[in-house]
Coordinates of C-alpha atoms in Angstrom, one line a residue:
Chain A
M991 CA 131.8 37.4 139.0
A992 CA 132.7 39.0 135.7
S993 CA 136.3 39.2 136.7
A994 CA 137.2 36.0 135.0
T995 CA 135.9 37.1 131.7
T996 CA 136.8 40.7 131.6
H997 CA 139.8 40.5 129.5
D998 CA 138.6 39.3 126.1
H999 CA 135.6 41.5 125.3
A1000 CA 135.3 44.3 122.8
H1001 CA 135.6 47.9 124.0
G1002 CA 132.2 49.3 123.1
H1003 CA 130.8 52.7 123.5
G1004 CA 134.1 54.4 124.1
H1005 CA 133.9 53.5 127.8
G1006 CA 137.2 53.0 129.4
H1007 CA 140.1 50.7 128.6
D1008 CA 140.7 47.3 130.0
H1009 CA 143.6 47.7 132.3
D1010 CA 143.4 44.5 134.2
H1011 CA 145.9 42.6 132.1
H1012 CA 148.6 45.0 133.3
G1013 CA 147.5 44.7 136.9
P1014 CA 148.8 42.5 139.8
G1015 CA 148.5 38.7 139.9
P1016 CA 145.2 37.1 140.9
W1017 CA 146.1 36.8 144.6
T1018 CA 147.5 40.2 145.1
R1019 CA 144.6 41.6 143.2
I1020 CA 142.1 39.9 145.6
F1021 CA 143.8 41.5 148.6
T1022 CA 144.5 44.9 147.1
T1023 CA 141.7 45.6 144.7
T1024 CA 139.8 48.8 144.9
N1025 CA 137.7 48.1 141.9
H1026 CA 134.0 48.2 142.7
K1027 CA 133.3 45.2 140.4
D1028 CA 136.0 43.0 142.0
I1029 CA 134.8 43.9 145.5
G1030 CA 131.2 43.4 144.5
S1031 CA 132.1 39.9 143.2
M1032 CA 134.1 39.1 146.4
Y1033 CA 131.1 40.1 148.5
L1034 CA 128.8 37.9 146.4
W1035 CA 131.1 34.9 146.5
F1036 CA 131.6 35.3 150.3
S1037 CA 127.9 35.6 150.9
L1038 CA 127.2 32.5 148.8
L1039 CA 129.7 30.5 150.9
M1040 CA 128.1 31.8 154.1
F1041 CA 124.7 31.0 152.7
F1042 CA 125.7 27.4 152.5
V1043 CA 127.4 27.4 156.0
G1044 CA 124.3 28.9 157.5
G1045 CA 122.2 26.4 155.5
A1046 CA 124.2 23.5 156.7
M1047 CA 123.5 24.6 160.3
A1048 CA 119.8 24.9 159.4
L1049 CA 119.9 21.3 158.1
L1050 CA 121.5 20.1 161.3
I1051 CA 118.7 21.8 163.2
R1052 CA 116.0 20.2 161.0
A1053 CA 117.8 16.8 161.2
E1054 CA 117.5 17.0 165.0
L1055 CA 113.9 18.0 164.8
F1056 CA 113.0 15.2 162.3
Q1057 CA 111.8 13.0 165.2
P1058 CA 111.1 13.7 168.9
G1059 CA 113.9 12.9 171.3
L1060 CA 117.6 13.7 170.9
Q1061 CA 119.3 12.0 168.0
V1062 CA 121.8 14.2 166.2
V1063 CA 123.2 16.9 168.5
Q1064 CA 123.3 17.7 172.2
P1065 CA 120.9 20.4 173.4
E1066 CA 123.7 23.0 174.0
V1067 CA 125.0 22.5 170.5
F1068 CA 121.4 22.8 169.2
N1069 CA 121.1 26.2 170.9
S1070 CA 124.4 27.3 169.4
L1071 CA 123.3 26.2 166.0
T1072 CA 120.0 28.2 166.1
T1073 CA 122.0 31.2 167.3
V1074 CA 124.8 31.1 164.8
H1075 CA 122.6 30.0 161.9
A1076 CA 120.7 33.3 162.4
L1077 CA 123.8 35.5 162.8
V1078 CA 125.5 33.9 159.8
M1079 CA 122.4 34.3 157.6
I1080 CA 121.8 37.9 158.6
F1081 CA 125.3 39.3 158.9
G1082 CA 127.2 36.8 156.7
A1083 CA 124.9 36.0 153.9
V1084 CA 122.1 38.5 153.2
M1085 CA 123.7 41.8 154.2
P1086 CA 127.0 41.2 152.4
A1087 CA 125.1 39.9 149.3
F1088 CA 123.1 43.2 149.1
V1089 CA 126.4 45.1 149.6
G1090 CA 127.8 43.1 146.7
F1091 CA 124.9 44.1 144.5
A1092 CA 125.4 47.7 145.7
N1093 CA 129.1 47.6 144.8
W1094 CA 128.4 46.2 141.4
L1095 CA 125.4 48.2 140.4
I1096 CA 125.3 51.6 142.1
P1097 CA 128.2 53.1 140.2
L1098 CA 126.9 51.5 136.9
Q1099 CA 123.4 52.8 137.5
I1100 CA 124.3 56.4 138.3
G1101 CA 127.1 56.7 135.8
A1102 CA 130.0 56.8 138.3
A1103 CA 133.5 55.4 137.6
D1104 CA 133.7 53.6 141.0
M1105 CA 132.6 54.0 144.6
A1106 CA 133.6 57.2 146.4
F1107 CA 136.1 55.6 148.8
P1108 CA 137.6 52.6 147.0
R1109 CA 140.2 51.7 149.7
M1110 CA 137.6 51.8 152.4
N1111 CA 135.5 49.6 150.2
N1112 CA 138.3 47.0 150.2
W1113 CA 138.7 47.4 154.0
S1114 CA 134.9 46.9 154.5
F1115 CA 135.1 43.6 152.7
W1116 CA 138.2 42.2 154.3
L1117 CA 137.0 43.1 157.8
M1118 CA 134.3 40.5 157.4
I1119 CA 136.8 37.6 157.2
P1120 CA 138.3 37.9 160.7
A1121 CA 134.7 38.4 162.0
T1122 CA 133.5 35.3 160.3
I1123 CA 136.5 33.3 161.6
L1124 CA 135.8 34.5 165.2
L1125 CA 132.1 33.5 164.8
M1126 CA 132.8 30.1 163.4
A1127 CA 135.8 29.3 165.7
S1128 CA 133.5 30.0 168.7
F1129 CA 132.1 26.5 168.2
F1130 CA 135.5 25.0 169.1
V1131 CA 136.3 26.9 172.3
P1132 CA 135.4 25.7 175.8
G1133 CA 131.7 26.4 176.4
G1134 CA 130.9 26.4 172.7
A1135 CA 129.4 29.1 170.6
A1136 CA 126.9 31.6 171.9
A1137 CA 123.7 29.7 172.6
S1138 CA 121.3 32.5 173.6
G1139 CA 119.6 33.0 170.3
W1140 CA 120.8 35.7 167.9
T1141 CA 119.1 38.3 170.1
L1142 CA 121.8 37.6 172.8
Y1143 CA 119.3 38.2 175.6
P1144 CA 120.8 38.4 179.1
P1145 CA 121.0 36.5 181.4
L1146 CA 121.7 33.7 178.9
S1147 CA 124.3 35.8 177.2
T1148 CA 126.0 36.9 180.4
Q1149 CA 126.4 33.2 181.4
G1150 CA 128.0 31.7 178.3
G1151 CA 131.8 31.1 177.9
I1152 CA 134.4 32.8 175.7
G1153 CA 132.3 31.9 172.6
V1154 CA 129.9 34.7 173.6
D1155 CA 132.8 37.2 173.7
M1156 CA 134.0 36.0 170.3
T1157 CA 130.4 36.5 169.0
I1158 CA 130.3 40.0 170.4
M1159 CA 133.6 40.9 168.8
A1160 CA 132.5 39.4 165.5
I1161 CA 129.3 41.5 165.5
H1162 CA 131.3 44.6 166.4
I1163 CA 133.6 44.0 163.4
L1164 CA 130.7 43.2 161.0
G1165 CA 128.9 46.3 162.2
A1166 CA 132.0 48.5 161.5
S1167 CA 132.2 46.9 158.1
S1168 CA 128.5 47.7 157.4
I1169 CA 128.9 51.3 158.6
M1170 CA 131.9 51.8 156.3
G1171 CA 130.0 50.3 153.4
S1172 CA 127.1 52.6 154.1
I1173 CA 129.2 55.7 154.2
N1174 CA 130.6 54.7 150.9
I1175 CA 127.2 54.1 149.4
I1176 CA 125.7 57.4 150.6
T1177 CA 128.7 59.4 149.5
T1178 CA 128.7 57.7 146.1
I1179 CA 125.0 58.3 145.5
L1180 CA 124.9 61.9 146.7
N1181 CA 128.2 63.1 145.0
M1182 CA 129.0 61.0 142.0
R1183 CA 125.9 60.9 139.9
A1184 CA 126.4 61.6 136.2
P1185 CA 125.2 65.0 134.9
G1186 CA 121.4 64.8 134.5
M1187 CA 121.0 61.8 136.8
T1188 CA 118.9 63.7 139.3
L1189 CA 117.8 62.0 142.6
M1190 CA 114.3 61.4 141.2
R1191 CA 115.6 59.8 138.1
M1192 CA 117.7 57.2 139.9
P1193 CA 116.8 53.6 139.5
M1194 CA 114.8 52.2 142.5
F1195 CA 117.6 49.9 143.5
V1196 CA 119.8 53.0 144.1
W1197 CA 117.0 54.7 146.0
T1198 CA 116.4 51.7 148.3
W1199 CA 120.1 51.4 149.0
L1200 CA 120.4 55.1 149.8
I1201 CA 117.7 54.8 152.4
T1202 CA 119.0 51.4 153.7
A1203 CA 122.5 52.9 154.1
Y1204 CA 121.0 55.6 156.4
L1205 CA 119.2 53.0 158.4
I1206 CA 122.5 51.1 158.8
I1207 CA 124.3 54.2 160.0
A1208 CA 121.4 54.9 162.4
V1209 CA 121.1 51.5 164.1
M1210 CA 124.5 49.7 163.9
P1211 CA 126.0 52.0 166.6
V1212 CA 123.0 51.2 168.8
L1213 CA 123.7 47.5 168.4
A1214 CA 127.4 48.2 169.1
G1215 CA 126.5 50.1 172.3
C1216 CA 124.2 47.3 173.4
I1217 CA 126.7 44.5 173.0
T1218 CA 129.4 46.6 174.5
M1219 CA 127.3 47.0 177.7
L1220 CA 126.8 43.2 177.5
L1221 CA 130.6 42.8 177.3
T1222 CA 131.3 45.1 180.3
D1223 CA 128.5 43.3 182.3
R1224 CA 130.3 40.0 181.5
H1225 CA 133.9 41.1 182.4
F1226 CA 134.2 44.5 184.0
G1227 CA 131.7 44.4 186.8
T1228 CA 129.0 46.6 185.4
S1229 CA 125.3 45.7 185.9
F1230 CA 123.5 47.3 183.0
F1231 CA 121.4 44.2 182.5
N1232 CA 121.8 42.5 185.8
A1233 CA 118.8 42.9 188.1
A1234 CA 120.9 41.9 191.2
G1235 CA 123.2 44.8 190.6
G1236 CA 120.4 47.3 190.0
G1237 CA 120.3 46.8 186.2
D1238 CA 117.4 45.7 184.0
P1239 CA 117.5 42.8 181.5
T1240 CA 114.4 44.4 179.8
M1241 CA 116.5 47.4 178.9
F1242 CA 118.7 45.1 176.8
M1243 CA 115.6 44.0 174.8
H1244 CA 114.5 47.6 174.2
I1245 CA 118.0 48.6 173.0
F1246 CA 118.5 45.5 171.0
W1247 CA 115.1 45.8 169.2
F1248 CA 115.6 49.5 168.6
F1249 CA 118.4 48.1 166.3
G1250 CA 116.6 44.9 165.5
H1251 CA 113.5 46.2 163.8
P1252 CA 115.2 48.6 161.4
E1253 CA 117.5 45.7 160.7
V1254 CA 114.6 43.8 159.4
Y1255 CA 114.1 46.6 156.8
I1256 CA 117.8 46.7 156.1
L1257 CA 117.4 43.1 155.0
I1258 CA 114.4 43.8 152.9
L1259 CA 114.6 47.3 151.3
P1260 CA 117.4 46.5 148.9
A1261 CA 115.2 43.4 147.9
F1262 CA 112.4 45.8 147.1
G1263 CA 114.9 47.7 144.9
I1264 CA 115.9 44.6 143.0
M1265 CA 112.2 43.7 142.5
S1266 CA 111.5 47.2 141.2
Q1267 CA 114.2 46.7 138.5
I1268 CA 113.2 43.2 137.5
I1269 CA 109.4 43.4 137.4
P1270 CA 109.2 46.3 134.9
A1271 CA 111.8 44.6 132.7
F1272 CA 109.8 41.5 132.3
A1273 CA 106.4 43.1 132.2
R1274 CA 107.7 45.4 129.5
K1275 CA 106.2 48.4 131.2
P1276 CA 107.7 51.2 133.2
L1277 CA 107.5 50.8 137.0
F1278 CA 104.0 51.9 138.1
G1279 CA 104.2 54.8 140.6
Y1280 CA 107.9 55.5 140.7
A1281 CA 107.4 58.5 143.0
S1282 CA 105.1 56.4 145.3
M1283 CA 107.7 53.8 145.5
V1284 CA 110.4 56.3 146.6
Y1285 CA 108.0 57.9 149.1
A1286 CA 106.8 54.5 150.4
T1287 CA 110.4 53.4 151.0
A1288 CA 111.2 56.5 152.9
S1289 CA 108.0 56.1 154.9
I1290 CA 108.8 52.5 155.8
A1291 CA 112.3 53.6 156.9
I1292 CA 110.9 56.2 159.3
L1293 CA 108.1 53.9 160.7
S1294 CA 110.7 51.1 161.3
F1295 CA 112.0 53.1 164.2
I1296 CA 108.8 53.2 166.2
V1297 CA 107.6 49.6 166.1
W1298 CA 110.4 47.8 168.0
G1299 CA 108.1 47.0 171.0
H1300 CA 106.1 44.5 169.0
H1301 CA 109.0 42.0 169.5
M1302 CA 108.5 42.1 173.3
F1303 CA 104.8 42.2 173.9
T1304 CA 105.1 39.4 176.4
V1305 CA 108.0 41.0 178.3
G1306 CA 105.9 43.1 180.5
M1307 CA 104.8 46.4 179.2
P1308 CA 101.9 48.8 180.1
A1309 CA 98.7 48.2 178.0
A1310 CA 99.2 51.7 176.6
G1311 CA 102.7 50.7 175.3
Q1312 CA 101.3 47.5 173.8
L1313 CA 98.6 49.5 172.0
F1314 CA 101.0 52.1 170.7
F1315 CA 103.3 49.4 169.2
M1316 CA 100.4 47.5 167.9
Y1317 CA 98.9 50.5 166.0
A1318 CA 102.3 51.6 164.7
T1319 CA 103.0 48.0 163.5
M1320 CA 99.7 47.7 161.7
L1321 CA 100.2 51.1 160.0
I1322 CA 103.5 50.1 158.5
A1323 CA 101.6 47.6 156.4
V1324 CA 100.1 50.6 154.5
P1325 CA 103.3 51.7 152.7
T1326 CA 104.4 48.1 152.3
G1327 CA 101.0 47.3 150.7
V1328 CA 101.4 50.3 148.4
K1329 CA 104.6 48.7 147.1
I1330 CA 103.0 45.3 146.5
F1331 CA 100.1 47.0 144.7
N1332 CA 102.5 49.1 142.6
W1333 CA 104.3 45.9 141.5
I1334 CA 101.1 44.2 140.6
A1335 CA 100.0 47.4 138.7
T1336 CA 103.3 47.3 136.9
M1337 CA 102.5 43.8 135.7
W1338 CA 98.8 44.6 134.9
R1339 CA 98.3 44.4 131.1
G1340 CA 102.0 44.1 130.6
S1341 CA 103.5 41.8 128.0
I1342 CA 104.9 39.5 130.6
S1343 CA 107.5 36.7 130.0
F1344 CA 108.5 34.3 132.6
E1345 CA 112.2 33.9 132.6
T1346 CA 113.9 32.8 135.8
P1347 CA 114.4 36.3 137.3
M1348 CA 110.7 37.0 136.8
L1349 CA 109.7 33.7 138.3
F1350 CA 111.7 34.5 141.4
A1351 CA 110.2 38.0 141.4
I1352 CA 106.6 36.7 141.3
G1353 CA 107.5 34.1 143.9
F1354 CA 108.8 36.9 146.0
L1355 CA 105.6 38.9 145.6
C1356 CA 103.3 36.0 146.6
M1357 CA 105.4 34.6 149.5
F1358 CA 106.5 37.9 150.9
T1359 CA 102.8 39.0 151.0
L1360 CA 102.0 35.8 152.9
G1361 CA 104.8 36.5 155.4
G1362 CA 103.5 40.1 155.7
F1363 CA 100.0 38.9 156.6
S1364 CA 101.3 36.5 159.3
G1365 CA 103.2 39.6 160.5
L1366 CA 99.9 41.4 160.8
V1367 CA 98.5 38.5 162.7
L1368 CA 101.4 38.7 165.1
S1369 CA 101.0 42.5 165.5
I1370 CA 97.8 42.0 167.4
V1371 CA 98.8 42.0 171.0
P1372 CA 96.5 39.2 172.4
V1373 CA 97.3 37.0 169.5
D1374 CA 101.0 37.6 169.9
I1375 CA 100.9 36.8 173.6
T1376 CA 99.6 33.3 172.6
L1377 CA 101.9 32.9 169.6
H1378 CA 105.1 34.5 170.9
N1379 CA 108.1 32.1 171.0
T1380 CA 106.3 29.5 169.0
Y1381 CA 107.0 28.1 165.5
Y1382 CA 104.4 30.5 164.1
V1383 CA 106.9 33.2 164.5
V1384 CA 109.6 31.1 162.9
A1385 CA 107.3 30.5 159.9
H1386 CA 106.5 34.2 159.7
F1387 CA 110.0 35.5 159.5
H1388 CA 111.2 32.8 157.2
Y1389 CA 108.4 33.6 154.8
V1390 CA 109.6 37.2 154.9
L1391 CA 113.3 36.6 154.7
F1392 CA 113.7 33.5 152.5
P1393 CA 111.4 34.3 149.6
G1394 CA 111.9 38.0 150.5
A1395 CA 115.6 38.6 150.8
I1396 CA 117.0 35.4 149.4
W1397 CA 114.8 35.1 146.4
A1398 CA 115.3 38.7 145.5
L1399 CA 119.0 38.0 145.6
M1400 CA 118.6 34.9 143.4
A1401 CA 116.4 36.9 141.0
G1402 CA 119.0 39.6 141.0
V1403 CA 121.9 37.2 140.2
Y1404 CA 120.0 35.6 137.3
F1405 CA 119.0 39.1 136.1
W1406 CA 122.5 40.6 136.1
L1407 CA 124.6 37.5 135.5
P1408 CA 124.5 38.2 131.7
K1409 CA 125.7 41.7 132.3
W1410 CA 128.4 40.8 134.8
T1411 CA 129.8 37.7 133.0
G1412 CA 128.8 38.4 129.4
R1413 CA 127.3 34.9 129.3
M1414 CA 123.8 33.5 129.8
Y1415 CA 122.9 31.0 132.5
N1416 CA 120.9 27.9 131.7
E1417 CA 117.2 28.9 131.6
T1418 CA 115.8 25.4 132.1
L1419 CA 118.1 24.8 135.1
G1420 CA 117.1 28.2 136.5
K1421 CA 113.4 27.3 136.2
W1422 CA 114.0 23.9 137.9
H1423 CA 115.8 25.8 140.7
F1424 CA 112.9 28.2 141.1
W1425 CA 110.2 25.5 141.2
L1426 CA 112.1 23.1 143.4
S1427 CA 112.8 26.0 145.8
A1428 CA 109.2 27.2 145.7
I1429 CA 107.7 23.8 146.5
S1430 CA 110.3 22.8 149.1
F1431 CA 110.2 26.2 150.8
N1432 CA 106.5 25.8 151.3
V1433 CA 106.8 22.2 152.4
T1434 CA 109.4 23.3 155.0
F1435 CA 107.8 26.4 156.4
F1436 CA 104.0 26.3 155.9
P1437 CA 103.6 23.4 158.4
Q1438 CA 105.5 25.5 160.9
H1439 CA 102.4 27.7 161.1
F1440 CA 100.4 24.7 162.2
L1441 CA 103.1 23.7 164.7
G1442 CA 103.1 27.2 166.2
L1443 CA 99.3 27.4 166.4
A1444 CA 99.4 24.1 168.2
G1445 CA 101.9 25.5 170.7
M1446 CA 105.3 24.1 169.7
P1447 CA 108.0 26.4 171.2
R1448 CA 110.9 27.6 169.1
R1449 CA 114.6 27.0 169.9
I1450 CA 113.9 23.6 171.6
P1451 CA 115.7 20.4 170.4
D1452 CA 113.0 18.0 171.6
Y1453 CA 109.2 18.2 171.4
A1454 CA 106.0 16.5 172.4
L1455 CA 104.7 13.6 170.3
Q1456 CA 101.8 15.4 168.8
F1457 CA 104.1 17.7 166.8
A1458 CA 105.9 14.7 165.2
E1459 CA 104.2 14.6 161.8
W1460 CA 104.5 18.2 160.7
N1461 CA 108.1 18.3 162.0
M1462 CA 109.0 15.3 159.8
I1463 CA 107.4 16.9 156.8
S1464 CA 109.2 20.2 157.5
T1465 CA 112.5 18.5 157.7
I1466 CA 112.0 16.6 154.4
G1467 CA 111.1 20.0 152.8
A1468 CA 114.2 21.6 154.4
F1469 CA 116.6 19.0 152.9
A1470 CA 115.0 19.4 149.5
L1471 CA 115.2 23.2 149.8
G1472 CA 118.9 23.0 150.8
F1473 CA 120.0 20.7 148.1
S1474 CA 117.9 22.5 145.4
Q1475 CA 120.3 25.5 146.0
L1476 CA 123.1 23.4 144.6
L1477 CA 121.4 23.8 141.2
F1478 CA 122.0 27.5 141.6
V1479 CA 125.7 27.1 142.2
Y1480 CA 126.1 24.7 139.3
N1481 CA 124.2 27.2 137.1
V1482 CA 126.4 30.1 138.1
F1483 CA 129.6 28.2 137.5
S1484 CA 128.5 26.7 134.2
C1485 CA 127.4 30.2 133.1
I1486 CA 130.8 31.7 133.9
R1487 CA 132.7 28.8 132.2
S1488 CA 130.6 28.0 129.2
G1489 CA 127.4 29.9 129.0
E1490 CA 126.1 31.2 125.7
K1491 CA 127.2 34.7 124.8
A1492 CA 124.8 37.3 126.3
K1493 CA 123.5 40.3 124.4
E1494 CA 124.4 43.8 125.4
R1495 CA 120.8 44.4 126.4
Q1496 CA 119.8 40.9 127.3
W1497 CA 116.5 41.9 128.7
D1498 CA 115.0 44.3 126.1
S1499 CA 113.0 46.4 128.5
A1500 CA 115.7 46.8 131.1
D1501 CA 116.4 50.6 131.0
S1502 CA 119.0 51.4 133.6
L1503 CA 122.4 52.7 132.4
E1504 CA 124.2 49.3 132.7
W1505 CA 121.9 47.9 130.1
T1506 CA 121.6 51.0 127.8
H1507 CA 125.2 52.3 127.9
L1508 CA 127.5 49.4 128.6
P1509 CA 128.5 46.2 126.7
S1510 CA 128.2 42.7 128.2
P1511 CA 130.3 41.8 130.0
V1512 CA 130.9 45.3 131.5
P1513 CA 134.5 46.4 131.0
Y1514 CA 136.8 46.4 134.1
H1515 CA 136.7 50.2 134.1
T1516 CA 133.4 52.0 133.2
F1517 CA 132.2 55.5 133.0
E1518 CA 135.6 57.0 133.4
T1519 CA 134.0 59.9 131.6
P1520 CA 130.5 60.2 133.1
P1521 CA 127.7 60.0 130.5
D1522 CA 125.8 63.2 130.0
L1523 CA 122.1 62.4 130.7
R1524 CA 120.8 66.0 130.6
G1525 CA 117.8 66.2 128.4
T1526 CA 117.6 62.4 127.8
N1527 CA 115.0 60.0 128.9
A1528 CA 117.4 57.6 130.6
A1529 CA 115.6 56.9 133.8
H1530 CA 114.4 54.5 136.4
Chain B
M1259 CA 106.3 75.1 153.4
W1260 CA 102.8 73.8 153.0
D1261 CA 103.8 72.0 149.8
T1262 CA 106.6 70.2 151.7
F1263 CA 104.3 69.0 154.4
R1264 CA 101.7 67.9 151.8
A1265 CA 104.3 65.9 150.0
V1266 CA 105.5 64.3 153.3
F1267 CA 101.9 63.5 154.2
W1268 CA 101.5 61.6 150.9
A1269 CA 104.8 59.9 151.5
F1270 CA 103.5 58.6 154.8
L1271 CA 100.7 57.0 153.0
G1272 CA 103.2 55.9 150.3
I1273 CA 101.3 57.2 147.3
R1274 CA 101.6 60.3 145.0
S1275 CA 99.8 61.4 141.9
S1276 CA 102.0 62.1 138.9
Q1277 CA 100.8 65.7 138.8
G1278 CA 101.7 66.2 142.5
Y1279 CA 105.0 64.5 141.9
D1280 CA 105.9 66.8 139.1
E1281 CA 105.1 69.8 141.3
D1282 CA 107.2 68.3 144.1
R1283 CA 110.1 67.9 141.7
K1284 CA 109.9 71.6 140.7
K1285 CA 109.3 73.1 144.2
L1286 CA 110.8 71.0 146.9
K1287 CA 114.3 71.1 148.4
I1288 CA 115.7 67.9 149.9
H1289 CA 116.7 69.3 153.3
H1290 CA 113.2 70.8 153.7
V1291 CA 111.7 67.4 153.0
I1292 CA 114.0 65.7 155.6
I1293 CA 113.1 68.3 158.3
A1294 CA 109.4 68.0 157.5
G1295 CA 109.7 64.2 157.5
V1296 CA 111.2 64.2 161.1
V1297 CA 108.5 66.7 162.3
C1298 CA 105.7 64.6 160.8
A1299 CA 107.2 61.4 162.3
L1300 CA 107.0 63.2 165.8
V1301 CA 103.5 64.4 165.1
F1302 CA 102.6 60.9 164.1
V1303 CA 104.0 59.4 167.3
V1304 CA 102.1 62.1 169.4
M1305 CA 98.9 61.3 167.6
L1306 CA 99.3 57.6 168.2
L1307 CA 100.0 58.3 171.9
M1308 CA 96.9 60.5 172.2
L1309 CA 94.8 57.8 170.6
V1310 CA 96.2 55.2 173.0
K1311 CA 95.5 57.6 175.9
F1312 CA 91.9 58.1 174.7
I1313 CA 91.3 54.4 174.4
T1314 CA 92.9 53.4 177.8
A1315 CA 91.2 56.3 179.7
K1316 CA 88.8 55.1 182.3

């Protein structure tokens, strides 16, 4: 986002020279850039666009559910909307947004000049465009978009039209893009740290991304294998998941969720990293238990591989299997709880101020904890058997992912916008954005717990009359939530165009290298000569 | 080796005292920690399986 304003700043600190006025024109630059800041901005803009595309689908879903009966869309379209809403939000909005942050911040925070493989970085971004076109175009082909839910369970996914194949190809391409991004991130972190930036001095955001990148490399090929088997079942006569041909649809679920559960942590670990940067900055205290945070993140990553079965308690599994996955799932709450306590301990007796990033961070803490608790409820096998496939589950994962992943991203944008653009956002508008989001989010999703407990199934366009009131309230909340996000867009645009000038160290207690060593906005080229951090206190 | 396993044990719990962390920084090597992490994850799975077997035994 800084790209528009990078040409008129002063060159401070002896870092680099601003070469961009000699570079290619704006369009050529977009296609050919290998600069991590350009690519980071492109990822962020793309994910913002996809956030609104996925959000529009969510509003169509909620509009249909405003009243019982069918009013807005046909049931097949409704099923496609639930499927593609999830895929767009996961693969098009949240993951690319975190990669955007990684591109912008990792080189700045470890004192590197750029990412390790700049051309591959460009390729990772541009791969997402054909994938997205495939996914969105699938709505307009015969048979419509995939309608099996984002999990693509067979036999639903073996029955659909060409839209399913387009979805499979889109996921393949997005997976390849994520893997390339991860290789880039791991190589950059392990090989390009400035002298003195040891692993255990890296900012938490860098640590969480290092671990996330390993998770991506571990599980994306599993997803690719899974959907390739689906593709060969659909077109090439195999029967991996077809019981009539000797296959087993349950196997799809096991393979899918072996990817799917670590994916949940791929979506949340970088959010933990952003929180660990923001909370200390506004509490004006160092992060409590830095080592614990690193250890807990690694622990969560390992445990994430042994809990997949909790997504399929009702599928048919021996009691011993159910117990194993129940215990493992409950135990993963321990390192996650450690993180929550560490953030609270960081704030304890701190000199806290409540600027917009901190509001979103505290909102994250409260709401994510609530989502975590409903997750613990669902981890109990007999309870899950009752609540599986109800709106309780929808409420649970939206509590984890909206205030978890999305609010962390919002907090991160407000936090680093002054550094990226050299200008300040409007604080009053930011606070309005937070409070409107906080209230409307809870109006939307808290009633869904009640709906789920009362037995309303998910992914159904129509429902029984007794669910009408809470659905109506939930839809009103959803529209308020959706339209509140326009404030964010306005704030970002007005910040870039005409925000007040930001200080070099806008947040006085932010202590990572981009705040302590670089001017605002950051120059187009940074750390061409890596800073020497040996013997200094520059740290997490 | 014991130091590595002790650090990984604390990592599984997700907490570490600053004194222990300072010792870790001086003594531990990253590839030892990764190997110990994988071994401990396997031990953890086996322990859970034994617990489940014990509970479901008739």
